[in-house]
Coordinates of C-alpha atoms in Angstrom, one line a residue:
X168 CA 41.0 -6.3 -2.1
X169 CA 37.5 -7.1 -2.2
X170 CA 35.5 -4.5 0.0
X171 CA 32.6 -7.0 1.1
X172 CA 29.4 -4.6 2.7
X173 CA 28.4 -5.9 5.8
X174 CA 24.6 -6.6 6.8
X175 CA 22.2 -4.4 7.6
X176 CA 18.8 -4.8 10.8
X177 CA 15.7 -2.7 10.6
X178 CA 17.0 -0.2 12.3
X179 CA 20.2 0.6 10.9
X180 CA 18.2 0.2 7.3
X181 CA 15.9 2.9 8.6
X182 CA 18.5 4.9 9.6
X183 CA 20.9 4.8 6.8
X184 CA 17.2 5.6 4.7
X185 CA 16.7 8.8 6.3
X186 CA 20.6 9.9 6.3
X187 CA 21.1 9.1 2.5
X188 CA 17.3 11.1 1.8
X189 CA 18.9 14.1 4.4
X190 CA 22.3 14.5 2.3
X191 CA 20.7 14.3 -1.0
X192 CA 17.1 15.6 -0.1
X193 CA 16.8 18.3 -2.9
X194 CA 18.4 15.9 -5.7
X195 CA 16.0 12.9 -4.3
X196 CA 13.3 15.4 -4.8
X197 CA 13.5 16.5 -8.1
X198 CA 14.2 13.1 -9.5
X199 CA 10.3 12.6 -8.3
X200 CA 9.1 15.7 -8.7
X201 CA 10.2 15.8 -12.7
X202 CA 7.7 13.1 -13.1
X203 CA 4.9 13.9 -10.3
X204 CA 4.7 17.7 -11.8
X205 CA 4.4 16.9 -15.3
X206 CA 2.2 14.1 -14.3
X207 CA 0.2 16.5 -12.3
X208 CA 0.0 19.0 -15.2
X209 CA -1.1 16.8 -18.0
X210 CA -4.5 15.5 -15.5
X211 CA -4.9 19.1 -14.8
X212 CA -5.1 19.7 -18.7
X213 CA -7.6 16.9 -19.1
X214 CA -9.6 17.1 -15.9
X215 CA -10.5 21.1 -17.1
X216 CA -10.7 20.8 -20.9
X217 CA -12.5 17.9 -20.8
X218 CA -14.3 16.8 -17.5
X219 CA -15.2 20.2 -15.6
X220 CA -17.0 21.5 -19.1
X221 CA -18.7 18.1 -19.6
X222 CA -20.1 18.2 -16.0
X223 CA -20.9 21.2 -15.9
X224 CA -23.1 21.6 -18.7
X225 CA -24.8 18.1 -18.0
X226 CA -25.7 19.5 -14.7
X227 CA -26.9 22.5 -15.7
X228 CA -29.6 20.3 -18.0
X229 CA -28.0 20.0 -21.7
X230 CA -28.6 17.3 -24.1
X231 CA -26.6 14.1 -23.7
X232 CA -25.4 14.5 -27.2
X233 CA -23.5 17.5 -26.6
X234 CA -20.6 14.8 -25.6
X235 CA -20.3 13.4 -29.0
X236 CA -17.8 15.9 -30.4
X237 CA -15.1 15.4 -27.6
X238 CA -15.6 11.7 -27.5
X239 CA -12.3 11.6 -29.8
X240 CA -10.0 14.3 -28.1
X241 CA -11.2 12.5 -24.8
X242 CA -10.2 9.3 -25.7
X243 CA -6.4 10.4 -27.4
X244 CA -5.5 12.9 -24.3
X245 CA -7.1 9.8 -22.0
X246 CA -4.1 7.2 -23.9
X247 CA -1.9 10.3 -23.9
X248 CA -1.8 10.3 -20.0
X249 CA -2.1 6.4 -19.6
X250 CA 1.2 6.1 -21.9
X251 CA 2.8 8.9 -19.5
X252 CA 1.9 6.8 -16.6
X253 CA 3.5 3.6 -17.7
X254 CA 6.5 5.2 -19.5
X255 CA 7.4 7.7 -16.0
X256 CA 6.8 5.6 -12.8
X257 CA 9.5 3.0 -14.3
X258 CA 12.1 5.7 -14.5
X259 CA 11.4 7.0 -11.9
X260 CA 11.9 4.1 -10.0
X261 CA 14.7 3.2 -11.6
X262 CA 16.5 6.4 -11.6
X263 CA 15.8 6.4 -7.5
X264 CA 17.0 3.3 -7.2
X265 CA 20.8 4.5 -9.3
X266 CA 20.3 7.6 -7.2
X267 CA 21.0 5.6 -3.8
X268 CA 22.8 2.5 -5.2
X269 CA 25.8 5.4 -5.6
X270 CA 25.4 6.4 -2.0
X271 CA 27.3 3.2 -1.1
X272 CA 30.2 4.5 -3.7
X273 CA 30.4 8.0 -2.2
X274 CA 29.6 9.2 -5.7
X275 CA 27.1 12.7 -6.3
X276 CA 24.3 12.4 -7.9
X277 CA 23.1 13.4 -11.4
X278 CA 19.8 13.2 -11.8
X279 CA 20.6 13.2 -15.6
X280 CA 22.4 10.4 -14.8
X281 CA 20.5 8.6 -12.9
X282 CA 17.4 8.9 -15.5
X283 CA 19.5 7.9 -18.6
X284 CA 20.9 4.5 -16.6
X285 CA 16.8 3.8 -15.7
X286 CA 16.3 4.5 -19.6
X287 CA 18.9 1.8 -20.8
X288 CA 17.0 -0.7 -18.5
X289 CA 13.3 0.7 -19.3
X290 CA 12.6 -2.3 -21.1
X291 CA 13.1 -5.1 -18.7
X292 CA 11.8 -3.1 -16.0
X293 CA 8.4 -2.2 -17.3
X294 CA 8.0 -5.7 -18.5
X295 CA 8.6 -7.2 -15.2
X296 CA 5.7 -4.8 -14.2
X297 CA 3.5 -5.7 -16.3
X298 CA 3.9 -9.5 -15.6
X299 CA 3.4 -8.8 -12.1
X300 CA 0.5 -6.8 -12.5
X301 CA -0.6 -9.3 -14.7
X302 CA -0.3 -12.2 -12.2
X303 CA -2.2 -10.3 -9.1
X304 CA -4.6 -9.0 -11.5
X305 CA -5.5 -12.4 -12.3
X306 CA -5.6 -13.4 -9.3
X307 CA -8.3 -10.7 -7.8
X308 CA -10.6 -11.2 -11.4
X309 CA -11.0 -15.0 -10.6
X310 CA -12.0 -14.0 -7.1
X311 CA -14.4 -11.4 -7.8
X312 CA -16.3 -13.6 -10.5
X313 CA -16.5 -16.7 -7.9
X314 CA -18.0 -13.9 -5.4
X315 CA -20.3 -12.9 -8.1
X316 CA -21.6 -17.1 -8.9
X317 CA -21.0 -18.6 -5.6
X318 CA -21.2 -17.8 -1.8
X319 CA -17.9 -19.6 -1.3
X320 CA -16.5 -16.6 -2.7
X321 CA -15.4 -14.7 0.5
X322 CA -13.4 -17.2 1.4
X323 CA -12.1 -17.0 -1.9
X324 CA -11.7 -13.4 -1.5
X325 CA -9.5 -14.2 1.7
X326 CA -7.3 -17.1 0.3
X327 CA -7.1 -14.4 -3.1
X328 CA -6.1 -11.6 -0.7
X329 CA -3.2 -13.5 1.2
X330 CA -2.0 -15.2 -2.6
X331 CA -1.7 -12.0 -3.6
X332 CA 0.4 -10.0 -1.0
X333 CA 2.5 -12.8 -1.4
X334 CA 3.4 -12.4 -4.7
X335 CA 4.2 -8.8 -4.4
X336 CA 6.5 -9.1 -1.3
X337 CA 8.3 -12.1 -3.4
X338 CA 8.5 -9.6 -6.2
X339 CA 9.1 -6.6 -4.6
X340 CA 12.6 -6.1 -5.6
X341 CA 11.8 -6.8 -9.8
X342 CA 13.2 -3.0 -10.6
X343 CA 16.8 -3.5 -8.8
X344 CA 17.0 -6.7 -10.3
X345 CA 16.2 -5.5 -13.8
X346 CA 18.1 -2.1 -13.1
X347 CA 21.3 -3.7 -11.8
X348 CA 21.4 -7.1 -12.9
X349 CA 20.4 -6.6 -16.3
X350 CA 17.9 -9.3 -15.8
X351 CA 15.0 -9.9 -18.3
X352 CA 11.3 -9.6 -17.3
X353 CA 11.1 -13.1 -16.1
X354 CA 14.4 -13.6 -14.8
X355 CA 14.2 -10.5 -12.8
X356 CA 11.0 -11.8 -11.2
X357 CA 12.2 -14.9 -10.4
X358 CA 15.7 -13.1 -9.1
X359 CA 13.3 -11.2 -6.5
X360 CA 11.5 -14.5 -5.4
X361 CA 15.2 -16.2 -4.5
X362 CA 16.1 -13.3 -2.8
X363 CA 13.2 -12.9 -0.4
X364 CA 13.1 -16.1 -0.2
X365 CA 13.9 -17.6 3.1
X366 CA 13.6 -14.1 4.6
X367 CA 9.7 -13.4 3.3
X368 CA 8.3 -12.7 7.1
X369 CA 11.7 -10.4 7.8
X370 CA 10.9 -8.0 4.4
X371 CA 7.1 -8.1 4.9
X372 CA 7.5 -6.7 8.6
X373 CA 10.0 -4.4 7.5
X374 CA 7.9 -3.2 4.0
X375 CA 4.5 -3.2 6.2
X376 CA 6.4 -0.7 8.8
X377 CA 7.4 1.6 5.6
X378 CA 4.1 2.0 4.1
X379 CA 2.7 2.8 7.6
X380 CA 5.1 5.7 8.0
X381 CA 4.4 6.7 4.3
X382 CA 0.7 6.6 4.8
X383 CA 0.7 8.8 7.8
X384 CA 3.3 11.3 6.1
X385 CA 0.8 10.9 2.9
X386 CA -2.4 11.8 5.1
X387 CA -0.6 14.7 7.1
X388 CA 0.2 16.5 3.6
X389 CA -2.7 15.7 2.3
X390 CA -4.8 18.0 4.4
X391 CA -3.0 20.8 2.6
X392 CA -5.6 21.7 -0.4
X393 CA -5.1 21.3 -4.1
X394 CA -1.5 20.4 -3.9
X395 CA -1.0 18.2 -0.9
X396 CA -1.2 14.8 -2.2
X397 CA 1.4 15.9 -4.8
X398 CA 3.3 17.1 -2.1
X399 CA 3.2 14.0 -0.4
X400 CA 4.1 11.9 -3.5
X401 CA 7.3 13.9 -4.0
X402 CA 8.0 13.4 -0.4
X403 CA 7.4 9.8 0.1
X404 CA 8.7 8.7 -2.8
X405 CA 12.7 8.7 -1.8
X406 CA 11.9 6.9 1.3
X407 CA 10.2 4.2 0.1
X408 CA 12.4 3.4 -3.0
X409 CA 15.4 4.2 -0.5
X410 CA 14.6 1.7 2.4
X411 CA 13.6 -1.1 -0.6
X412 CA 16.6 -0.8 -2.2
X413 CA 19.1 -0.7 0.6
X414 CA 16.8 -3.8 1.6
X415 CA 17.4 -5.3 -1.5
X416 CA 21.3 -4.8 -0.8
X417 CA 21.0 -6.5 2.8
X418 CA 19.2 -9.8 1.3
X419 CA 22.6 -9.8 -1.6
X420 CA 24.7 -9.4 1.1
X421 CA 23.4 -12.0 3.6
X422 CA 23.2 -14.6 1.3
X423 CA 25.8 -13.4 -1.6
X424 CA 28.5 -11.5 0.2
X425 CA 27.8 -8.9 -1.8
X426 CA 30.4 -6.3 -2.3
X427 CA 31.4 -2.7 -3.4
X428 CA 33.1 -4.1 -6.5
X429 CA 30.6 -5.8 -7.5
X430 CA 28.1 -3.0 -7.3
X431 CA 30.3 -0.5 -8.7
X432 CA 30.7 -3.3 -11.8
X433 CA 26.7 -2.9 -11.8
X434 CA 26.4 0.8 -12.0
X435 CA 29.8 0.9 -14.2
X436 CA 31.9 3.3 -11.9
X437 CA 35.2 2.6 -11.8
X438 CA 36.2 3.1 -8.0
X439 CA 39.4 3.7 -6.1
X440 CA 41.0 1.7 -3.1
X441 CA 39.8 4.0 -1.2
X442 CA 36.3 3.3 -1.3
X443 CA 34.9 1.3 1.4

């Protein structure tokens, strides 16, 4: 028998958010913290090998030319922590997104797991990134160079502004559909678009309420020196990628009937009966 999910409001989404980051709180965690440590770590390693002595001995009235001979090690530990930035947020994500998908199933999470099933999908999911980043990008460069030749560019600025939250609501849910659906870069764009579709006011409120609460959980930890923010990444994370996903679960099951078969077919779990 098919085991169809039933929907989901705001409320029972933000519920069922903080129940499913309560049970698995310390798994949740270190799925972010893996990345936001080792992030962490490698910015540390080029902020005082390379900044802190550069600064310092500018200020303190050396030549100009004493930068010459880090110039090189700048510029591979700079790409070094660029390429860990794009390769980690992605599987991240995506291993979040596994994490809670197997609330639904009952099933405990492995955070090995979890990160190997993001790996299988990296592809399609960074690409879908880029693409998006691509597009919004765009979008703000065209406005900031009618700004610079024309005074018609603050309106610009506003039209730009309101194009371009659009687009990232409408693509909001581009990891799930790469992660789960095995989707392409385009197609899992264009999968996000038809699902919020129809329902774009409903996940903007809902998405708009989220980052308030992770904003104000952000600021609160950040007032704790060195290692707040950090803190507060690690924290904030699981919400976020929580409430989207089991967002992005309402919007299949509204308009799909969406059902426990069909997302245990996606995370390839073989599930009992039982299960509902």
């Amino acid at each position: 028998m098919t085991s169809i999910l039933g929907p989901r409001n705001f409320g029972d989404i933000i519920g069922e958010t903080f129940r499913i980051y309560g049970r698995n709180f310390l798994k949740l965690l270190a799925i972010v913290a893996i990345v936001e440590v080792i992030l962490v770590v490698l910015g540390t390693i080029l902020d005082f090998s390379l900044w802190q002595p550069i600064y310092m001995y500018i200020m303190s009235g050396g030549n100009i030319e004493f930068l010459a001979p880090f110039i090189g090690t700048f510029i591979v530990m700079g790409i070094i922590l660029l390429v860990s930035y794009i390769v980690a947020y992605p599987l991240m994500t995506g291993a979040l997104i596994h994490a809670v998908s197997e609330q639904y199933l009952r099933q405990a999470i492995s955070i090995g797991q979890a990160y190997r099933f993001a790996w299988r999908r990296f592809g399609a999911m960074l690409g879908a990134w880029i693409l998006a980043f691509l597009a919004v990008a765009a979008i703000i460069a065209i406005c900031i160079s009618v700004v610079t030749f024309s005074w018609v560019g603050w309106i610009c600025i506003v039209v730009g502004s309101v194009a371009a939250i659009y687009l990232m609501v409408g693509w909001i849910f581009l990891c799930q559909a790469a992660l789960l659906e095995g989707l392409g870069p385009i197609a899992a764009l264009s999968r996000s678009w038809a699902l919020v579709k129809g329902d774009w006011w409903r996940v903007f409120g809902i998405v708009l309420v989220l980052v308030l609460i992770a904003v104000a959980i952000g600021a609160i930890l950040g007032l704790i020196p060195v290692v707040g923010e950090t803190i507060g990444n690690i924290l904030v994370a699981p919400i976020a990628m929580t409430s989207g996903t089991l967002l992005y679960y309402d919007l299949r099951v509204r308009k799909e009937g969406y059902s426990l078969e069909a997302l245990a077919e996606e995370l390839h779990i073989k599930i009992n009966s039982g299960v509902a």
